[in-house]
Short mmCIF file of C-alpha atoms in Angstrom, two decimals:
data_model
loop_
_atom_site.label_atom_id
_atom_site.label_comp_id
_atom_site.label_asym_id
_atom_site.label_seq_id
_atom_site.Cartn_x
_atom_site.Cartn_y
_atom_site.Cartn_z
CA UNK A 1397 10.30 6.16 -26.84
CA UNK A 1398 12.37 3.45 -26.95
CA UNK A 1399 12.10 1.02 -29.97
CA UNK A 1400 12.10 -2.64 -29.82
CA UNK A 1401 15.32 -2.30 -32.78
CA UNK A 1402 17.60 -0.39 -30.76
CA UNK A 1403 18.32 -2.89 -28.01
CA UNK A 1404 20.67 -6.01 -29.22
CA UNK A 1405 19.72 -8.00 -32.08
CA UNK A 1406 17.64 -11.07 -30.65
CA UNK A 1407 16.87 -9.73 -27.40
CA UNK A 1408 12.95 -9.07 -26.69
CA UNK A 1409 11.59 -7.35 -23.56
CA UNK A 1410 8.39 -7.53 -21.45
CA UNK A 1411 8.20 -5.24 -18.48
CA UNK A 1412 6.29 -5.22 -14.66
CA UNK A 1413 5.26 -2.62 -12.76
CA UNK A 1414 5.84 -4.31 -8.97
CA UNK A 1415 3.15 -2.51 -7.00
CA UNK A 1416 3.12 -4.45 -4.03
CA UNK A 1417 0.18 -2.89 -2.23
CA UNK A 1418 1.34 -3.13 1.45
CA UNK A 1419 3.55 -0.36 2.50
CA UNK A 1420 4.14 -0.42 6.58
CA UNK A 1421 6.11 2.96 6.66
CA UNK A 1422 4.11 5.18 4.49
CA UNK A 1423 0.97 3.41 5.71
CA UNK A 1424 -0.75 2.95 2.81
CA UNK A 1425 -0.77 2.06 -0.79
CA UNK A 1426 1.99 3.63 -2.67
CA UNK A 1427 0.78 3.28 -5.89
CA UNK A 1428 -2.12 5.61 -5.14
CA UNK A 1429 0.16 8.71 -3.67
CA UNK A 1430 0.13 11.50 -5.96
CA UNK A 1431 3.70 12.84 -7.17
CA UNK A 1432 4.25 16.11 -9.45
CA UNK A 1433 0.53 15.63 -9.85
CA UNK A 1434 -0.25 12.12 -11.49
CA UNK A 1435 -0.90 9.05 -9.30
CA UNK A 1436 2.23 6.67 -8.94
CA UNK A 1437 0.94 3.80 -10.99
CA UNK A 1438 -0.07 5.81 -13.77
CA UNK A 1439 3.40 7.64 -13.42
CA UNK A 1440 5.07 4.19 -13.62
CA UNK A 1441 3.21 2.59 -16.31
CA UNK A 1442 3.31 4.93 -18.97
CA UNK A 1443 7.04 5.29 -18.12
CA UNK A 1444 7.54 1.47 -19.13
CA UNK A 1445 4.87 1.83 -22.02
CA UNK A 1446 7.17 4.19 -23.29
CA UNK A 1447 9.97 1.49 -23.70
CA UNK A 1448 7.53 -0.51 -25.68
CA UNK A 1449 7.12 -3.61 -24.06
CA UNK A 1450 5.67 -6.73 -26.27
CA UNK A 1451 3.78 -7.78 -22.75
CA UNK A 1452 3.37 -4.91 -19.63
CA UNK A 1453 2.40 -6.85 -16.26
CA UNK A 1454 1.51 -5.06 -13.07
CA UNK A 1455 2.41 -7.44 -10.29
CA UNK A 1456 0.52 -6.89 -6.65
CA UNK A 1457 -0.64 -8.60 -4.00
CA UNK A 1458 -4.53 -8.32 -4.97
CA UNK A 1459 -6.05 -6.91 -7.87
CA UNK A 1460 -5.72 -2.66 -7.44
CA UNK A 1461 -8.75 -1.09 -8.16
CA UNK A 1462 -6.57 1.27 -10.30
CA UNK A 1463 -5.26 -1.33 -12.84
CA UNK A 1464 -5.88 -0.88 -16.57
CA UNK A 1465 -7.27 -3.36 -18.95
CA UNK A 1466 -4.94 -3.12 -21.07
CA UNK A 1467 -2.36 -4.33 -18.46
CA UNK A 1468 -1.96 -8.32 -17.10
CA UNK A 1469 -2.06 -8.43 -13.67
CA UNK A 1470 -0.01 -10.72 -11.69
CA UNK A 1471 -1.32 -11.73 -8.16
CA UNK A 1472 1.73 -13.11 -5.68
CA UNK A 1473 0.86 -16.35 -4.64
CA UNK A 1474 0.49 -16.56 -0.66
CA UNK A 1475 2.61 -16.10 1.21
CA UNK A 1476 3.92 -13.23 -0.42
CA UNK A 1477 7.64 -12.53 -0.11
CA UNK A 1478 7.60 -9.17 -1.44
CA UNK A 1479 9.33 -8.28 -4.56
CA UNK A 1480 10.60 -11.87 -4.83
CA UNK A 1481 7.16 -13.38 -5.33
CA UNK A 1482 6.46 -10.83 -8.44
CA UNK A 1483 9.88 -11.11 -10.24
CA UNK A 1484 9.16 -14.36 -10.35
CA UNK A 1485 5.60 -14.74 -11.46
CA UNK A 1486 6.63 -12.00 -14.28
CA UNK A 1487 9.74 -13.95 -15.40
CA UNK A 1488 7.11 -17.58 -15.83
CA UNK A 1489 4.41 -15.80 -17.63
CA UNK A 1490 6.52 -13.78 -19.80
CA UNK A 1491 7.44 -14.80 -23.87
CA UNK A 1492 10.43 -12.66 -24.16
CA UNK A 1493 14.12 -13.13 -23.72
CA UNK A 1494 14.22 -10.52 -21.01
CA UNK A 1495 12.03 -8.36 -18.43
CA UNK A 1496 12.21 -4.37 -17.57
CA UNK A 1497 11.62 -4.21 -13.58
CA UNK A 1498 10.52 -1.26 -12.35
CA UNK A 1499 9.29 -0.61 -8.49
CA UNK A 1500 6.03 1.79 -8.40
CA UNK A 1501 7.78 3.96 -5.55
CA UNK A 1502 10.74 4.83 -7.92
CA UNK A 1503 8.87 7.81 -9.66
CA UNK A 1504 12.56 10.19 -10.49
CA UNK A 1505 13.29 6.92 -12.91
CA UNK A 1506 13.53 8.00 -16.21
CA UNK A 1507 12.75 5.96 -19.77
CA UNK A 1508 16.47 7.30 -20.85
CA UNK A 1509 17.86 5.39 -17.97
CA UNK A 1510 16.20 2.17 -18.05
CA UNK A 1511 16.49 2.56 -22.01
CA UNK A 1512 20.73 2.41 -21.53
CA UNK A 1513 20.41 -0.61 -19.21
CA UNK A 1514 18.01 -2.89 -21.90
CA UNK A 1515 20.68 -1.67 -24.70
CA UNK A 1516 23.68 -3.66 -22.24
CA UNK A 1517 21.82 -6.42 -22.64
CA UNK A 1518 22.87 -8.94 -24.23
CA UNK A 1519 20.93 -12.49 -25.28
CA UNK A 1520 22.41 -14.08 -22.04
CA UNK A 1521 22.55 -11.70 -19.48
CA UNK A 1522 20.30 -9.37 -18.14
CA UNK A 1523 21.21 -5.85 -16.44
CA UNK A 1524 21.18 -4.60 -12.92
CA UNK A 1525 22.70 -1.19 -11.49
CA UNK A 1526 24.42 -0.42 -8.93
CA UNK A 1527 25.18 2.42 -6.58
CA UNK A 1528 27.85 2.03 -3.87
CA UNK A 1529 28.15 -1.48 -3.99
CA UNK A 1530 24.51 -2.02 -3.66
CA UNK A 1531 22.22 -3.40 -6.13
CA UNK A 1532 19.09 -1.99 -7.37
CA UNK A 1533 16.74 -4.84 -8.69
CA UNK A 1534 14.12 -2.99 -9.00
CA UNK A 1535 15.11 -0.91 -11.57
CA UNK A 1536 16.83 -3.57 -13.62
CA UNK A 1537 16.52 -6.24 -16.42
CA UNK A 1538 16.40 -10.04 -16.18
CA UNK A 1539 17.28 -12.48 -19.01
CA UNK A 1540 13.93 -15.47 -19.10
CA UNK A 1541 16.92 -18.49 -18.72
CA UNK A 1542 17.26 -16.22 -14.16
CA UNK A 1543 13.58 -17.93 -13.92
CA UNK A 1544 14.64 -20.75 -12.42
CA UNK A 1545 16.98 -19.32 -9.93
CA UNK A 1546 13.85 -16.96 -8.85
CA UNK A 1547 11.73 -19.92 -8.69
CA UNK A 1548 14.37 -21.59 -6.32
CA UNK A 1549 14.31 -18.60 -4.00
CA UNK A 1550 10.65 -17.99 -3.49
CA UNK A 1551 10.80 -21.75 -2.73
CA UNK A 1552 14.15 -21.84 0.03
CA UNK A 1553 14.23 -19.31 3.07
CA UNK A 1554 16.16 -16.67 1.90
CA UNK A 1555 13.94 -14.26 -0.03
CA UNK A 1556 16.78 -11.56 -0.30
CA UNK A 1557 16.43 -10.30 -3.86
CA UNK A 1558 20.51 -8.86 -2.79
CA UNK A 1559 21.88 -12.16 -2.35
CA UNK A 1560 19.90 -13.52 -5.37
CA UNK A 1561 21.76 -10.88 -7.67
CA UNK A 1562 24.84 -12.51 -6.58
CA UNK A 1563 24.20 -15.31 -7.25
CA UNK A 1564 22.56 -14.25 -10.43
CA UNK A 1565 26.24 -12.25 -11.25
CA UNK A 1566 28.65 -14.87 -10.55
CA UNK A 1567 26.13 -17.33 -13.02
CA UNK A 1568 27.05 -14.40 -15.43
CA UNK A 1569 22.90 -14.41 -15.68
CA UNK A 1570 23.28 -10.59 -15.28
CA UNK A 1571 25.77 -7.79 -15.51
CA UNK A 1572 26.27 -5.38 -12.86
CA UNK A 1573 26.62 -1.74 -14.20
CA UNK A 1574 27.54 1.21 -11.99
CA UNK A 1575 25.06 4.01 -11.93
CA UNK A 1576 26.91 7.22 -13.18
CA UNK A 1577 26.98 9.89 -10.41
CA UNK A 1578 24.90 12.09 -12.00
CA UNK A 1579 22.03 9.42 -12.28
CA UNK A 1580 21.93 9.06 -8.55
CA UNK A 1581 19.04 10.26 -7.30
CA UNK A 1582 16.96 8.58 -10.17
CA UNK A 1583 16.78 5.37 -7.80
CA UNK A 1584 15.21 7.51 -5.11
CA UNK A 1585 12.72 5.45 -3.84
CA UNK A 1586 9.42 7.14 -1.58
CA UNK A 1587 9.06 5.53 1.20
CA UNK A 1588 7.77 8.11 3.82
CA UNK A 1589 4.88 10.13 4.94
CA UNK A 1590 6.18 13.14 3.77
CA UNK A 1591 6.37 12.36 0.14
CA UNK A 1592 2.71 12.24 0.22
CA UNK A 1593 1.38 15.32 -1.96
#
């Protein structure tokens, strides 16, 4: 468990669980695949309840039948863009300085890892990792003051959450931190069939 004390003095998280609920190539909803026996979104969401989050969101396109009530749910506004559209609703209803990101297909992520990233932190910039010169925002953390430059996307045409880290690192809004080698395979994200247990 990661406690609230051990990240940088000011700095307060929330966290969301981005769901989705459309998944072309697997060809159904991710969230509900069983992995290592335990259903995705349970997998996820007691992976970011471990990091103690003072609000826990799951963002989705509809409400799952699988969601919690002890969890806020966060509908995308039509038309969806994806990833986009719940980064951004998260970052507007949350009342912390920052927000954990975590995809529900990224099951090999561990608390230890996204622990590191919320203790780079700092009160103005958020965290995002990188693995050969490709960012993972979906395992990353975003300071509240990137809200606006979200909102700005979802509204323009480009709805690249790549570009928007950019944009986002030459602000100095967010830090990007190499993923050690070792930590590789932690972003592993399931996106076929065969995954399906």
């Amino acid at each position: 468990m990661i406690a609230q004390n051990s990240v940088n003095k000011g700095l307060t998280f929330s966290a969301v669980l981005i769901a989705g609920g459309e998944s072309r190539r697997m060809g159904r909803d991710k969230a509900t695949i069983e992995f290592e026996g335990e259903l995705l979104w349970k997998r996820q969401l007691e992976l970011l309840q471990a990091l103690s989050p003072q609000q826990l969101f799951v963002s989705a396109r509809a409400k799952p039948e699988w969601l919690p009530p002890n969890v806020e749910l966060l509908v995308d506004d039509p038309p969806s863009r994806g990833p986009l559209s719940g980064l951004t609703k998260a970052l507007a209803a949350m009342r912390t300085t920052h927000l954990i990101a975590l995809a529900v297909d990224m099951p090999f992520m561990t608390v230890g890892e996204l622990g590191k990233w919320l203790r780079f932190a700092t009160e103005s910039r958020g965290v995002v990792p990188v693995i050969a010169k490709r960012a993972e925002p979906l395992a990353a953390i975003y300071p509240a003051h990137a809200a606006a430059d979200f909102k700005a996307a979802l509204a323009g045409e480009d709805f690249s959450l790549q570009r928007l880290v950019m944009n986002l690192m030459v602000d100095d809004k967010i830090a990007l931190r190499p993923v050690a080698k070792g930590a590789v395979d932690l972003y592993r994200s399931l996106n076929q069939p065969e995954f399906d247990a």
